[in-house]
CSV table of C-alpha atoms in Angstrom, one decimal:
chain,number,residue,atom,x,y,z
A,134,UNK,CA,88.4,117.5,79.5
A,135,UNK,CA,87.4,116.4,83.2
A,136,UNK,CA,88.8,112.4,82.2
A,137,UNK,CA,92.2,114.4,81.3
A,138,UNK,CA,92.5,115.5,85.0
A,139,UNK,CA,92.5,111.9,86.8
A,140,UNK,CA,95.7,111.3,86.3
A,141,UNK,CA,96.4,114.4,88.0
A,142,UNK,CA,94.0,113.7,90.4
A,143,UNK,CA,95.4,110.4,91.3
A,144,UNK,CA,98.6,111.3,91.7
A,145,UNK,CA,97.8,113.9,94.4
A,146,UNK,CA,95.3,111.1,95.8
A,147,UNK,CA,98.6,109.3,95.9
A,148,UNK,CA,100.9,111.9,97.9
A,149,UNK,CA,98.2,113.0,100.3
A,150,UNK,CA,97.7,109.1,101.1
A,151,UNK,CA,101.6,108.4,101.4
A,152,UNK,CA,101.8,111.4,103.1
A,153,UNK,CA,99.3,110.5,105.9
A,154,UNK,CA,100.5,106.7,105.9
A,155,UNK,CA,104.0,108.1,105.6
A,156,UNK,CA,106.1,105.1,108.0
A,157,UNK,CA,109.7,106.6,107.6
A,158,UNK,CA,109.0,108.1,111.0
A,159,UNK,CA,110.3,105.4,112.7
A,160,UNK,CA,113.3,105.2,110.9
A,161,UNK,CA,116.4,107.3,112.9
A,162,UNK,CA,114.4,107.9,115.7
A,163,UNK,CA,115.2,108.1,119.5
A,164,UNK,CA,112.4,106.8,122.0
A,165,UNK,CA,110.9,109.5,124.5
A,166,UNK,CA,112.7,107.4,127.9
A,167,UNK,CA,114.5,109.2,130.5
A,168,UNK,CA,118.1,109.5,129.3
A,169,UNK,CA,117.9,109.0,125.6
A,170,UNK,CA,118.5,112.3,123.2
A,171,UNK,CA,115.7,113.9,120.9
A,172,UNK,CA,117.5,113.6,117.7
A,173,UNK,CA,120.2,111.0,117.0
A,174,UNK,CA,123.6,112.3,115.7
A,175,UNK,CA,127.2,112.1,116.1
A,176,UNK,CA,129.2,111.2,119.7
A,177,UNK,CA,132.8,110.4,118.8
A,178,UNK,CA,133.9,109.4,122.5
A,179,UNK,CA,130.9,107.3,122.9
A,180,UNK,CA,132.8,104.8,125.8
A,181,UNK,CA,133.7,101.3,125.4
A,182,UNK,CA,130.5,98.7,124.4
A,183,UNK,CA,128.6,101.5,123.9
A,184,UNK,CA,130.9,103.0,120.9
A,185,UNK,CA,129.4,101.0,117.7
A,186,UNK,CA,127.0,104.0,117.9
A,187,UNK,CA,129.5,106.8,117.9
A,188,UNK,CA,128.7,108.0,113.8
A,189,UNK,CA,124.9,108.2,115.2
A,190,UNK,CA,123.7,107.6,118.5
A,191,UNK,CA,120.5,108.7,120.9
A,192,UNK,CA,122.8,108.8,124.3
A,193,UNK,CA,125.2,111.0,125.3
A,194,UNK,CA,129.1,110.4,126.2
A,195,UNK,CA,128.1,110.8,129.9
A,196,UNK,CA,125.0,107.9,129.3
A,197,UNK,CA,127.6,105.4,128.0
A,198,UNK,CA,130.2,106.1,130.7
A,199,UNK,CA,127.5,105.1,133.4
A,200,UNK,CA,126.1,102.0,131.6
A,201,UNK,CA,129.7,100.6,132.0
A,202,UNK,CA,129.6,101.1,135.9
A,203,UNK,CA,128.5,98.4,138.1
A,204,UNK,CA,125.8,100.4,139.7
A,205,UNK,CA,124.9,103.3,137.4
A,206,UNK,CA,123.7,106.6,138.8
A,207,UNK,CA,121.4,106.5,135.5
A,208,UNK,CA,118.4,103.9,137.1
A,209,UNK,CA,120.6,102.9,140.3
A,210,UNK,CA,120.6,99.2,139.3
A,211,UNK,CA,123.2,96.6,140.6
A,212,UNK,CA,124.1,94.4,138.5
A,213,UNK,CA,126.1,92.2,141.5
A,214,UNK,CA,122.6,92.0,143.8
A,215,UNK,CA,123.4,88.6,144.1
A,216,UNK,CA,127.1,88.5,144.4
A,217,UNK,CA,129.7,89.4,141.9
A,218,UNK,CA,128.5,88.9,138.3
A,219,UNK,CA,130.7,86.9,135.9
A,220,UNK,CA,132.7,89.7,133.7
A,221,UNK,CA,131.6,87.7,130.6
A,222,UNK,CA,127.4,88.0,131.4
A,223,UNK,CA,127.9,91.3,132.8
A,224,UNK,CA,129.7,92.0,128.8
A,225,UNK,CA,126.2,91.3,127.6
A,226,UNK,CA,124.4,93.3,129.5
A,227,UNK,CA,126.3,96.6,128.9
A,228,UNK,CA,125.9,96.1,125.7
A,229,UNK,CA,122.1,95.3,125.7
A,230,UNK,CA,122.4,98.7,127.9
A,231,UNK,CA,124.0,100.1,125.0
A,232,UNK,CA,122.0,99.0,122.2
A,233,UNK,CA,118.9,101.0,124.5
A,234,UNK,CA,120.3,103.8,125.2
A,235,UNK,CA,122.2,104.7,122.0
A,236,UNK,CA,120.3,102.6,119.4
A,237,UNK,CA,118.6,105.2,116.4
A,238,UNK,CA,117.8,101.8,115.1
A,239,UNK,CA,114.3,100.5,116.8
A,240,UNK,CA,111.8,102.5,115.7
A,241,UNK,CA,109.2,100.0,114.4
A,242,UNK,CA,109.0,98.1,118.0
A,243,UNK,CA,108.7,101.4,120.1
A,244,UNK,CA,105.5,101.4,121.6
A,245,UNK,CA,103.9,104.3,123.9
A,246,UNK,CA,103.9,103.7,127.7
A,247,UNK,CA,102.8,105.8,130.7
A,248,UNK,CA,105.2,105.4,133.2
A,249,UNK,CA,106.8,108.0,135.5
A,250,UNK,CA,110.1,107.2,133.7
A,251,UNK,CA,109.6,107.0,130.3
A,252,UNK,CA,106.8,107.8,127.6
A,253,UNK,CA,108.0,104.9,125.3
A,254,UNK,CA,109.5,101.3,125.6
A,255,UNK,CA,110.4,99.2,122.8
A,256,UNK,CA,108.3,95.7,122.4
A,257,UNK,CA,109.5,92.4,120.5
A,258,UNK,CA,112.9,93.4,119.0
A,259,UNK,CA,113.9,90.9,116.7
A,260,UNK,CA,117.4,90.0,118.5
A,261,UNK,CA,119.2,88.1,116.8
A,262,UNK,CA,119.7,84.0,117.6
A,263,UNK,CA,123.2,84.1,118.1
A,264,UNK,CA,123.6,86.8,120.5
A,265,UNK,CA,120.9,85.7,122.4
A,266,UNK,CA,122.2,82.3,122.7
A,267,UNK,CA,125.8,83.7,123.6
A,268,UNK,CA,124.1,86.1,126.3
A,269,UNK,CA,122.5,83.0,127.6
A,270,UNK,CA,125.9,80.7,127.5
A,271,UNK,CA,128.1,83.1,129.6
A,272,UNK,CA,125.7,84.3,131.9
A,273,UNK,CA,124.8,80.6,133.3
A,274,UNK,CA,127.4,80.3,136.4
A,275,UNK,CA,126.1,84.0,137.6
A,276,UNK,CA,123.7,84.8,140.2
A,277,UNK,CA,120.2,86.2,140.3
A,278,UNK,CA,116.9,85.9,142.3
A,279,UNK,CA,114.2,87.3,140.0
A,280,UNK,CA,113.3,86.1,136.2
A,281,UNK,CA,111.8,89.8,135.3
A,282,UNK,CA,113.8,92.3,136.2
A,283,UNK,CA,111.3,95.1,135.1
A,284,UNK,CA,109.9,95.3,138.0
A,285,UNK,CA,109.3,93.4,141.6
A,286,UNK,CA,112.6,94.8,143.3
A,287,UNK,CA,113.1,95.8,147.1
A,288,UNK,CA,114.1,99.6,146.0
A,289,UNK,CA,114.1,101.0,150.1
A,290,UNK,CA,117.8,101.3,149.5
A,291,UNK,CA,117.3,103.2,146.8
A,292,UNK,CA,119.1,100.5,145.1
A,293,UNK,CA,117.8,97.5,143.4
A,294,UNK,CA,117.8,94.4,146.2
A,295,UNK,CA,116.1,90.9,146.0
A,296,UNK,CA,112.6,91.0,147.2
A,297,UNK,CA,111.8,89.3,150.5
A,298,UNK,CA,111.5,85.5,150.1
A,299,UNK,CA,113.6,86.1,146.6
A,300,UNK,CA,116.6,83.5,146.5
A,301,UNK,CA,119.8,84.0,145.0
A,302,UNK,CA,120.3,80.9,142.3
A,303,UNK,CA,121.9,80.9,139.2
A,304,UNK,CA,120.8,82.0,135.7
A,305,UNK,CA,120.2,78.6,134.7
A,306,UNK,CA,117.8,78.0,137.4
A,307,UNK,CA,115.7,81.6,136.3
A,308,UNK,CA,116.1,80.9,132.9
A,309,UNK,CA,116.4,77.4,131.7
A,310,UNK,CA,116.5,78.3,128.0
A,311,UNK,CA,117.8,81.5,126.0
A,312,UNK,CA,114.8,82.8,124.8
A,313,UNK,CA,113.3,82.2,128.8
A,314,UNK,CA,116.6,85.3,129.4
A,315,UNK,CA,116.1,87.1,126.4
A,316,UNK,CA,112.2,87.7,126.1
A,317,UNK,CA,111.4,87.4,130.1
A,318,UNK,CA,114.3,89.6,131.6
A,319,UNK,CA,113.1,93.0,130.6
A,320,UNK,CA,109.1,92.0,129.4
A,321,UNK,CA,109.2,91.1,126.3
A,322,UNK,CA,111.5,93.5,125.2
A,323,UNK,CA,112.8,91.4,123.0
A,324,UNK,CA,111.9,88.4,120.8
A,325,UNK,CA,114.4,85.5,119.8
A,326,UNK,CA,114.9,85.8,115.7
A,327,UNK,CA,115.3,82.7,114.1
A,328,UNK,CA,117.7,84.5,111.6
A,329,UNK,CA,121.3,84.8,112.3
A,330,UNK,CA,123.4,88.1,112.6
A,331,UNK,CA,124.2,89.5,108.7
A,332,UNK,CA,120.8,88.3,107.9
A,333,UNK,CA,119.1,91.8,107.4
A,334,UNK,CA,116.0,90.3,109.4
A,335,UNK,CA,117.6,90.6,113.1
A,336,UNK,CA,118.8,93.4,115.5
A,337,UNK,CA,122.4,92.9,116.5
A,338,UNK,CA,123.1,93.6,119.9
A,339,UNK,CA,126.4,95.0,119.3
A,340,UNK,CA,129.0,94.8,116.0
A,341,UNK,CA,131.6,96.4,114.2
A,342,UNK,CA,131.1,100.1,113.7
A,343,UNK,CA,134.3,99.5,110.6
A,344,UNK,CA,131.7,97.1,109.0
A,345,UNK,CA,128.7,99.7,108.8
A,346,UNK,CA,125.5,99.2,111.1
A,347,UNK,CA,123.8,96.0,110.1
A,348,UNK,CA,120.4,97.1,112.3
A,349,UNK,CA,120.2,100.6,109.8
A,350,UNK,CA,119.1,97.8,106.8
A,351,UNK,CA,117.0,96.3,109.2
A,352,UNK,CA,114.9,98.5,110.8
A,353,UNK,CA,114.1,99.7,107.0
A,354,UNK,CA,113.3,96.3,106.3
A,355,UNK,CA,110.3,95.9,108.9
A,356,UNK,CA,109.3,100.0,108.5
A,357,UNK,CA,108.4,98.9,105.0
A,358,UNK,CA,106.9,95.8,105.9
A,359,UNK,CA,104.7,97.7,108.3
A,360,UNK,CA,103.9,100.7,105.9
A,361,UNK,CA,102.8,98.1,103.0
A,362,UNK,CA,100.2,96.3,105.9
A,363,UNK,CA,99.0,100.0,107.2
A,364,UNK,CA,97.8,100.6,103.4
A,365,UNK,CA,93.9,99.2,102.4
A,366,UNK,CA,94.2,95.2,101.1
A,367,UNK,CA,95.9,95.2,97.7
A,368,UNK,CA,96.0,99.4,97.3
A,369,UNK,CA,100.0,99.3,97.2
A,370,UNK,CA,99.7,96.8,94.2
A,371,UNK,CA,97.3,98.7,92.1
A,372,UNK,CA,99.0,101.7,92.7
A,373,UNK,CA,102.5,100.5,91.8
A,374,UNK,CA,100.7,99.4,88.4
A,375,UNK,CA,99.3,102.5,87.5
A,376,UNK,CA,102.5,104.7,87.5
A,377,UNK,CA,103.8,103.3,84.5
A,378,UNK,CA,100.7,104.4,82.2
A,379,UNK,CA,100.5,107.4,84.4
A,380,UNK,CA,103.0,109.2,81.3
A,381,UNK,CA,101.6,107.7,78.5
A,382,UNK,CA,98.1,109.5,80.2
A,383,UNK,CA,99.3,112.5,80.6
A,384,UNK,CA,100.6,112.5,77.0
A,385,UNK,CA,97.1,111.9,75.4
């Protein structure tokens, strides 16, 4: 009678190990950072760039109303600290503003950090190659005087300024190719995607809230990926063959 239970037994073997490799955690998900929600959900009057999130967001209507200011009350970071930034580049920037802030969409690249700030960061988004390029192509007549903008900055004014010795040069000069502005600005927060937007493969910075979210299929895309690597060297095959017998077992 005891062979008659393995089937049983497996398939409890098989929920308690799902269960405690279980991946789906990182799907829907806001990161623990200083402004972000607990839970995603609804914000209808999400502002401006930052309204592709509205159906389901991590910020708040007041956090996208401040990431569309020129120096936001949120981190006190001036975007002009080298003179006026081109409307166009500064476009980009709200809306990689937006895509933190509001994004329930990054849960496989958050990673845990101990800062004063914030408890998590995200690491190596995918970004797609297009709107990194684009960021890259209208920011190249504006101004800056630091290629990581994570850290390094004259804050005595409680504002942002260029550190001492810093000079003010254009983007081109920082960051002489698009992956140089999209992977070095904010440490590797992102990672240039050789796939295009529509892909399934690549965060969008920002799209068409009509169209659906493009980063929901996404972010499923590499949770599963990682979920099938966390699981012991060929176990995810061998169990996906064994549930079609599992019946015919159970029968006998």
């Amino acid at each position: 009678m005891a062979w008659k239970l393995m089937p049983l037994l497996l398939l409890a073997w098989i929920a308690t190990t799902c269960s405690a490799r279980d991946r789906t955690d990182l799907l829907n998900v806001c990161m623990d950072a200083k402004h972000h929600k607990t839970k995603p959900g609804p914000e209808d009057k999400l502002h401006n760039q930052c309204s592709p999130w509205r159906r389901n967001a991590c910020c708040s209507v007041n956090t996208s109303q401040e990431l569309h200011k020129d120096t936001s009350s949120l981190y006190n970071f001036n975007w002009d600290h080298c003179g006026k930034m081109e409307p166009a580049c500064k476009r980009h920037f709200i809306q990689d503003n937006c895509l933190y802030e509001c994004s329930p969409n990054l849960g496989p690249w958050i990673q845990k950090v101990d800062t004063s700030w914030r408890k998590e960061r995200f690491l190596d988004v995918p970004l797609c190659k297009e709107d990194c390029q684009s960021w890259w192509a209208d920011c190249q007549t504006s101004f800056t005087c630091k290629s990581n903008w994570h850290r390094g900055w004259d804050w005595s004014s409680g504002v942002n300024k260029c550190p001492l010795g810093a000079v003010c040069r254009t983007f081109e000069s920082y960051f002489p190719t698009p992956a140089a502005l999209c992977e070095g600005l904010w440490s590797h927060s992102y990672k240039v995607s050789n796939y295009s937007r529509g892909s399934g493969r690549c965060i969008q910075m920002w799209f068409d809230p009509e169209q659906g979210n493009p980063n929901e299929e996404v972010a499923r895309f590499y949770a599963a990926a990682m979920n099938a690597e966390a699981m012991p060297h060929g176990m995810g095959l061998h169990l996906l063959c064994l549930v079609p017998i599992l019946p015919l077992w159970l029968l006998n």
